[in-house]
Short mmCIF file of C-alpha atoms in Angstrom, two decimals:
data_model
loop_
_atom_site.label_atom_id
_atom_site.label_comp_id
_atom_site.label_asym_id
_atom_site.label_seq_id
_atom_site.Cartn_x
_atom_site.Cartn_y
_atom_site.Cartn_z
CA MET C 231 17.09 31.40 -6.30
CA ALA C 232 19.43 32.87 -8.91
CA THR C 233 19.00 36.61 -8.46
CA ASP C 234 21.14 37.78 -11.43
CA GLU C 235 19.33 35.49 -13.87
CA LEU C 236 15.97 36.49 -12.40
CA ALA C 237 16.76 40.20 -12.67
CA ARG C 238 17.75 39.72 -16.34
CA LEU C 239 14.52 37.84 -17.02
CA VAL C 240 12.39 40.50 -15.31
CA ALA C 241 14.08 43.25 -17.36
CA ALA C 242 13.66 41.31 -20.63
CA ILE C 243 9.96 40.63 -20.00
CA GLU C 244 9.37 44.27 -19.09
CA ARG C 245 10.98 45.38 -22.38
CA HIS C 246 8.76 43.12 -24.45
CA THR C 247 5.30 43.24 -22.87
CA LEU C 248 2.40 45.63 -23.01
CA PRO C 249 1.17 47.26 -19.78
CA ASP C 250 -1.40 44.48 -19.35
CA GLY C 251 -2.00 41.11 -20.93
CA ILE C 252 -0.40 38.26 -22.83
CA ARG C 253 1.85 38.82 -25.84
CA ASP C 254 2.81 36.34 -28.51
CA THR C 255 6.41 36.84 -29.66
CA ALA C 256 8.63 36.30 -32.70
CA VAL C 257 9.98 33.18 -30.97
CA PRO C 258 7.64 30.31 -31.87
CA GLY C 259 5.93 28.99 -28.74
CA LEU C 260 7.08 31.84 -26.46
CA LEU C 261 4.39 33.86 -24.70
CA LEU C 262 5.07 36.74 -22.33
CA ALA C 263 2.58 38.09 -19.80
CA ARG C 264 2.32 41.15 -17.60
CA GLN C 265 -0.55 41.48 -15.17
CA PRO C 266 -0.72 44.56 -12.88
CA ALA C 267 -3.30 43.11 -10.46
CA PRO C 268 -4.60 39.76 -9.20
CA THR C 269 -7.09 38.14 -11.56
CA ASP C 270 -10.11 35.87 -11.38
CA PRO C 271 -9.52 32.27 -12.48
CA LEU C 272 -9.47 31.78 -16.25
CA THR C 273 -10.25 28.36 -17.71
CA LEU C 274 -8.09 27.23 -20.62
CA VAL C 275 -6.43 24.20 -22.20
CA VAL C 276 -2.65 24.32 -21.87
CA ASP C 277 -0.37 22.42 -24.23
CA PRO C 278 2.90 20.86 -23.03
CA SER C 279 4.86 23.82 -21.72
CA LEU C 280 7.18 25.30 -19.15
CA CYS C 281 5.81 28.26 -17.22
CA ILE C 282 8.00 30.58 -15.18
CA VAL C 283 6.95 33.58 -13.11
CA ALA C 284 9.76 36.13 -12.91
CA GLN C 285 7.85 38.46 -10.57
CA GLY C 286 4.63 37.95 -8.61
CA ALA C 287 2.83 34.62 -8.27
CA LYS C 288 0.23 32.50 -10.05
CA GLU C 289 -1.97 29.56 -9.11
CA VAL C 290 -3.21 26.77 -11.33
CA TYR C 291 -6.16 24.58 -10.39
CA LEU C 292 -6.46 21.00 -11.64
CA ALA C 293 -8.72 18.23 -10.31
CA GLY C 294 -9.30 19.99 -7.00
CA GLU C 295 -5.59 20.65 -6.38
CA VAL C 296 -3.83 24.01 -6.28
CA TYR C 297 -0.35 24.49 -7.79
CA ARG C 298 1.32 27.77 -6.87
CA TYR C 299 4.39 29.04 -8.66
CA ASP C 300 6.50 32.12 -8.22
CA PRO C 301 10.07 33.25 -9.02
CA ALA C 302 11.49 30.29 -7.09
CA HIS C 303 9.29 27.67 -8.77
CA SER C 304 8.33 26.66 -12.30
CA LEU C 305 5.28 24.86 -13.60
CA LEU C 306 5.66 22.06 -16.13
CA VAL C 307 2.70 20.77 -18.11
CA SER C 308 3.51 17.56 -19.99
CA VAL C 309 0.17 16.83 -21.72
CA ASP C 310 -2.72 18.95 -23.00
CA LEU C 311 -4.72 19.79 -19.88
CA PRO C 312 -7.84 21.81 -19.12
CA ILE C 313 -6.93 24.02 -16.15
CA SER C 314 -7.99 27.16 -14.36
CA ALA C 315 -5.27 29.72 -13.62
CA ARG C 316 -5.07 33.08 -11.95
CA VAL C 317 -2.56 35.70 -10.87
CA VAL C 318 -2.46 35.91 -7.08
CA GLU C 319 0.38 38.41 -6.49
CA ALA C 320 0.63 41.57 -8.59
CA THR C 321 0.45 45.35 -8.17
CA PRO C 322 0.69 48.21 -10.67
CA THR C 323 4.22 49.00 -9.45
CA ARG C 324 5.24 45.33 -9.26
CA PRO C 325 3.21 43.45 -11.87
CA CYS C 326 3.20 39.69 -12.29
CA LEU C 327 5.64 38.93 -15.12
CA ALA C 328 5.57 35.46 -16.63
CA VAL C 329 6.87 33.34 -19.50
CA ARG C 330 5.26 30.31 -21.12
CA ILE C 331 7.35 28.17 -23.46
CA SER C 332 5.65 25.46 -25.50
CA LEU C 333 7.68 22.25 -25.50
CA ASN C 334 8.08 20.30 -28.73
CA PRO C 335 7.54 16.53 -28.33
CA SER C 336 9.87 15.75 -31.25
CA VAL C 337 12.72 17.70 -29.59
CA VAL C 338 12.09 15.77 -26.36
CA GLY C 339 12.25 12.52 -28.35
CA GLU C 340 15.49 13.55 -30.08
CA LEU C 341 17.09 14.47 -26.76
CA LEU C 342 15.99 11.19 -25.19
CA ALA C 343 17.55 9.30 -28.11
CA ASP C 344 20.80 11.28 -27.66
CA CYS C 345 21.00 10.79 -23.87
CA PRO C 346 22.96 7.62 -23.12
CA ASP C 347 22.25 8.03 -19.41
CA ASP C 348 18.48 8.10 -19.79
CA PRO C 349 17.16 7.26 -16.32
CA PRO C 350 14.77 4.33 -16.14
CA ARG C 351 11.12 5.18 -16.57
CA GLY C 352 9.28 5.32 -13.29
CA PRO C 353 5.58 4.99 -12.68
CA SER C 354 3.25 7.28 -14.58
CA VAL C 355 3.21 10.79 -13.14
CA ARG C 356 0.58 13.52 -13.18
CA GLY C 357 0.77 15.74 -16.26
CA LEU C 358 1.41 18.93 -14.28
CA ASP C 359 3.58 19.87 -11.33
CA VAL C 360 5.68 22.61 -9.76
CA SER C 361 9.37 22.38 -8.89
CA GLN C 362 12.21 24.68 -7.88
CA VAL C 363 13.76 26.66 -10.72
CA ASP C 364 17.34 25.68 -11.55
CA PRO C 365 19.64 28.73 -12.09
CA GLN C 366 20.91 27.30 -15.40
CA LEU C 367 17.35 26.84 -16.64
CA LEU C 368 16.49 30.39 -15.57
CA ASP C 369 19.57 31.65 -17.41
CA ALA C 370 18.52 29.89 -20.63
CA VAL C 371 14.98 31.30 -20.37
CA ALA C 372 16.37 34.83 -19.81
CA ARG C 373 18.59 34.41 -22.89
CA LEU C 374 15.61 33.23 -24.95
CA VAL C 375 13.53 36.29 -24.03
CA ALA C 376 16.55 38.58 -24.59
CA LEU C 377 16.76 37.31 -28.21
CA LEU C 378 13.72 39.53 -28.85
CA ASP C 379 16.06 42.54 -28.46
CA SER C 380 17.76 41.56 -31.75
CA PRO C 381 15.09 40.21 -34.13
CA LYS C 382 17.70 38.95 -36.62
CA THR C 383 19.02 36.52 -33.97
CA VAL C 384 15.65 34.87 -33.32
CA GLY C 385 15.66 32.59 -36.39
CA PRO C 386 19.14 31.12 -35.97
CA LEU C 387 19.42 31.10 -32.17
CA ALA C 388 15.92 30.53 -30.75
CA PRO C 389 15.78 26.83 -31.79
CA LEU C 390 19.13 26.24 -30.06
CA VAL C 391 18.09 27.93 -26.81
CA LEU C 392 14.69 26.17 -26.88
CA ARG C 393 16.54 22.86 -27.25
CA GLU C 394 18.77 23.78 -24.29
CA ILE C 395 15.73 24.66 -22.18
CA THR C 396 14.10 21.34 -23.06
CA TYR C 397 17.31 19.49 -22.18
CA ARG C 398 17.66 21.29 -18.84
CA VAL C 399 14.08 20.36 -17.92
CA LEU C 400 14.70 16.77 -19.07
CA ILE C 401 17.73 16.33 -16.79
CA GLY C 402 16.11 18.14 -13.86
CA PRO C 403 13.53 17.14 -11.25
CA GLN C 404 10.72 17.32 -13.84
CA GLY C 405 12.49 14.97 -16.28
CA ALA C 406 10.16 12.00 -15.75
CA ARG C 407 7.18 14.26 -16.33
CA LEU C 408 8.71 15.73 -19.50
CA ARG C 409 9.31 12.24 -20.91
CA GLN C 410 5.51 11.93 -21.16
CA ILE C 411 5.38 14.38 -24.04
CA ALA C 412 7.76 12.32 -26.19
CA ALA C 413 4.93 9.79 -26.54
CA ALA C 414 2.31 12.46 -27.34
CA PRO C 415 0.65 12.24 -30.77
CA ALA C 416 2.48 14.04 -33.57
CA GLY C 417 1.00 16.96 -35.43
CA ARG C 418 0.93 19.68 -32.81
#
C-alpha cells in the first residue's frame, strides 16, 4: 500500500467533508464520504464507478456475496447495480473516509480506441469486484480530491485527472471489467 498517497488522500477528504455523511463536490461525479461509526446496510443503485476507502472499511452485498474494501483495496462497479452497502470499520476519532468517482462510458470508449495494445476481450465478468489499489491510481485520486482546495483549477484540470484515473483502471487488474461500461447505453 502506498502510504504517502494514502495519507494525502485522507487529509484531502478530511478537508472537504462534513463531520458525518456524503458530500457532492464541485468535481462532476466525485462524492466524498465521512462516517464516524459502523452503519446498517443501505440499499441503493450504483452507477459505473470506482470506490476507494482511504480510512476504515466498507462492505458491499450483491447476489449473496460480500465484497469488502479498505485502504488496500478498491471497488469497481462497471454497470448500474442494485447493491446493499455498509461501513464496517469506523470510530469518531478514526472515521471511515471514502471516495466514489463515477466513470464516463464515453471516456472509456475513447481510451479503448486510443490504446493500440488493447488486450483481447475475455469472457464476460461480473459487474462488480474488489482489487488491490495501485499506488499510481491512488496518487491520481488524491490529486483529484486536492483540486477542491483551489476551485479555479477544477474546471480545467478535473477532466484530465478523471481521464487519467479511468486509464489507470483500464490498464490495471480491473481493465476487463471496466471495458463493460464502454458498451453501456449512452445518455447517462
